[in-house]
Amino acid sequence: MSRTVHCRKYDAELPGLPHPPFPGPLGQDIYDNISQRAWDAWQDLQTMLINEKHLSLQDMEARRYLLDQMKKFFDNTETDQPSGYTETTE
């Protein structure tokens, strides 16, 4: 039986992540409040941002940028979008 969470992104009860995505308080917050569906959507957007902006994950500034975008994404505030991107709603 999968666990459910009240997803902050979609404001609905949805299946949660099987484990925190990374250690620490932020990873635990995501585990407790973000659904698998929202995490998958973030992963897709993150990949597009990395590719379009030619980000290197070895660059600390790029990692800070992605962390900031992730927080905005899960809090439903405006995030940077790849050129021509429109978010699909399910």
PDB file of C-alpha atoms in Angstrom:
ATOM      1  CA  MET A   1       0.000   0.000   0.000  1.00  0.00           C
ATOM      2  CA  SER A   2       1.507   3.353  -1.011  1.00  0.00           C
ATOM      3  CA  ARG A   3       1.464   6.274   1.368  1.00  0.00           C
ATOM      4  CA  THR A   4      -0.411   9.441   0.537  1.00  0.00           C
ATOM      5  CA  VAL A   5       0.412  13.044   1.315  1.00  0.00           C
ATOM      6  CA  HIS A   6      -1.488  16.274   1.024  1.00  0.00           C
ATOM      7  CA  CYS A   7       0.564  17.680  -1.845  1.00  0.00           C
ATOM      8  CA  ARG A   8       1.488  21.343  -1.440  1.00  0.00           C
ATOM      9  CA  LYS A   9       1.920  21.737  -5.218  1.00  0.00           C
ATOM     10  CA  TYR A  10      -1.435  20.291  -6.290  1.00  0.00           C
ATOM     11  CA  ASP A  11      -3.437  20.839  -3.061  1.00  0.00           C
ATOM     12  CA  ALA A  12      -4.720  17.264  -3.133  1.00  0.00           C
ATOM     13  CA  GLU A  13      -4.216  13.901  -1.453  1.00  0.00           C
ATOM     14  CA  LEU A  14      -1.855  12.015  -3.774  1.00  0.00           C
ATOM     15  CA  PRO A  15       0.653   9.144  -3.551  1.00  0.00           C
ATOM     16  CA  GLY A  16       3.842  10.295  -1.848  1.00  0.00           C
ATOM     17  CA  LEU A  17       7.492   9.602  -2.498  1.00  0.00           C
ATOM     18  CA  PRO A  18       8.826   6.235  -1.283  1.00  0.00           C
ATOM     19  CA  HIS A  19      11.655   7.985   0.635  1.00  0.00           C
ATOM     20  CA  PRO A  20      13.099  11.498   1.066  1.00  0.00           C
ATOM     21  CA  PRO A  21      14.826  12.622  -2.170  1.00  0.00           C
ATOM     22  CA  PHE A  22      17.893  13.790  -0.238  1.00  0.00           C
ATOM     23  CA  PRO A  23      19.012  14.056   3.407  1.00  0.00           C
ATOM     24  CA  GLY A  24      18.243  16.934   5.734  1.00  0.00           C
ATOM     25  CA  PRO A  25      15.243  19.075   6.605  1.00  0.00           C
ATOM     26  CA  LEU A  26      14.416  20.057   3.021  1.00  0.00           C
ATOM     27  CA  GLY A  27      14.415  16.416   1.907  1.00  0.00           C
ATOM     28  CA  GLN A  28      12.113  15.542   4.813  1.00  0.00           C
ATOM     29  CA  ASP A  29       9.788  18.455   3.987  1.00  0.00           C
ATOM     30  CA  ILE A  30       9.527  17.262   0.395  1.00  0.00           C
ATOM     31  CA  TYR A  31       8.884  13.691   1.572  1.00  0.00           C
ATOM     32  CA  ASP A  32       6.123  14.883   3.933  1.00  0.00           C
ATOM     33  CA  ASN A  33       4.422  17.447   1.667  1.00  0.00           C
ATOM     34  CA  ILE A  34       5.142  16.731  -2.005  1.00  0.00           C
ATOM     35  CA  SER A  35       3.538  13.986  -4.104  1.00  0.00           C
ATOM     36  CA  GLN A  36       5.293  11.659  -6.490  1.00  0.00           C
ATOM     37  CA  ARG A  37       3.411  13.387  -9.326  1.00  0.00           C
ATOM     38  CA  ALA A  38       4.758  16.824  -8.290  1.00  0.00           C
ATOM     39  CA  TRP A  39       8.288  15.438  -7.847  1.00  0.00           C
ATOM     40  CA  ASP A  40       8.181  13.902 -11.334  1.00  0.00           C
ATOM     41  CA  ALA A  41       6.946  17.218 -12.790  1.00  0.00           C
ATOM     42  CA  TRP A  42       9.809  19.030 -11.043  1.00  0.00           C
ATOM     43  CA  GLN A  43      12.337  16.519 -12.394  1.00  0.00           C
ATOM     44  CA  ASP A  44      11.066  17.195 -15.928  1.00  0.00           C
ATOM     45  CA  LEU A  45      11.265  20.982 -15.499  1.00  0.00           C
ATOM     46  CA  GLN A  46      14.690  20.753 -13.856  1.00  0.00           C
ATOM     47  CA  THR A  47      16.014  18.725 -16.796  1.00  0.00           C
ATOM     48  CA  MET A  48      14.688  21.307 -19.257  1.00  0.00           C
ATOM     49  CA  LEU A  49      16.259  24.174 -17.271  1.00  0.00           C
ATOM     50  CA  ILE A  50      19.616  22.386 -17.075  1.00  0.00           C
ATOM     51  CA  ASN A  51      19.601  21.730 -20.810  1.00  0.00           C
ATOM     52  CA  GLU A  52      18.353  25.118 -21.980  1.00  0.00           C
ATOM     53  CA  LYS A  53      20.577  27.151 -19.672  1.00  0.00           C
ATOM     54  CA  HIS A  54      23.573  24.804 -20.123  1.00  0.00           C
ATOM     55  CA  LEU A  55      23.948  24.438 -16.362  1.00  0.00           C
ATOM     56  CA  SER A  56      26.733  22.396 -14.811  1.00  0.00           C
ATOM     57  CA  LEU A  57      25.794  20.701 -11.562  1.00  0.00           C
ATOM     58  CA  GLN A  58      29.432  21.075 -10.509  1.00  0.00           C
ATOM     59  CA  ASP A  59      28.857  24.841 -10.395  1.00  0.00           C
ATOM     60  CA  MET A  60      27.610  25.865  -6.945  1.00  0.00           C
ATOM     61  CA  GLU A  61      25.765  28.867  -8.388  1.00  0.00           C
ATOM     62  CA  ALA A  62      23.848  26.593 -10.787  1.00  0.00           C
ATOM     63  CA  ARG A  63      22.907  24.317  -7.893  1.00  0.00           C
ATOM     64  CA  ARG A  64      21.686  27.293  -5.845  1.00  0.00           C
ATOM     65  CA  TYR A  65      19.638  28.452  -8.843  1.00  0.00           C
ATOM     66  CA  LEU A  66      18.003  25.014  -9.222  1.00  0.00           C
ATOM     67  CA  LEU A  67      17.267  24.811  -5.493  1.00  0.00           C
ATOM     68  CA  ASP A  68      15.600  28.227  -5.639  1.00  0.00           C
ATOM     69  CA  GLN A  69      13.559  27.191  -8.699  1.00  0.00           C
ATOM     70  CA  MET A  70      12.530  23.937  -6.977  1.00  0.00           C
ATOM     71  CA  LYS A  71      11.251  25.786  -3.899  1.00  0.00           C
ATOM     72  CA  LYS A  72       9.285  28.194  -6.094  1.00  0.00           C
ATOM     73  CA  PHE A  73       7.863  25.308  -8.142  1.00  0.00           C
ATOM     74  CA  PHE A  74       6.576  23.432  -5.088  1.00  0.00           C
ATOM     75  CA  ASP A  75       5.198  26.640  -3.548  1.00  0.00           C
ATOM     76  CA  ASN A  76       3.319  27.487  -6.769  1.00  0.00           C
ATOM     77  CA  THR A  77       5.144  30.743  -7.325  1.00  0.00           C
ATOM     78  CA  GLU A  78       6.532  31.809 -10.693  1.00  0.00           C
ATOM     79  CA  THR A  79       9.522  29.832 -11.925  1.00  0.00           C
ATOM     80  CA  ASP A  80      11.759  30.279 -14.925  1.00  0.00           C
ATOM     81  CA  GLN A  81      10.484  28.337 -17.925  1.00  0.00           C
ATOM     82  CA  PRO A  82      12.285  27.023 -20.991  1.00  0.00           C
ATOM     83  CA  SER A  83      11.523  28.966 -24.179  1.00  0.00           C
ATOM     84  CA  GLY A  84       8.136  28.035 -25.594  1.00  0.00           C
ATOM     85  CA  TYR A  85       7.251  25.826 -22.598  1.00  0.00           C
ATOM     86  CA  THR A  86       3.680  25.647 -21.375  1.00  0.00           C
ATOM     87  CA  GLU A  87       2.821  23.519 -18.362  1.00  0.00           C
ATOM     88  CA  THR A  88       0.251  20.839 -19.023  1.00  0.00           C
ATOM     89  CA  THR A  89      -2.506  20.227 -16.506  1.00  0.00           C
ATOM     90  CA  GLU A  90      -3.740  16.768 -15.776  1.00  0.00           C
TER      91      GLU A  90
END
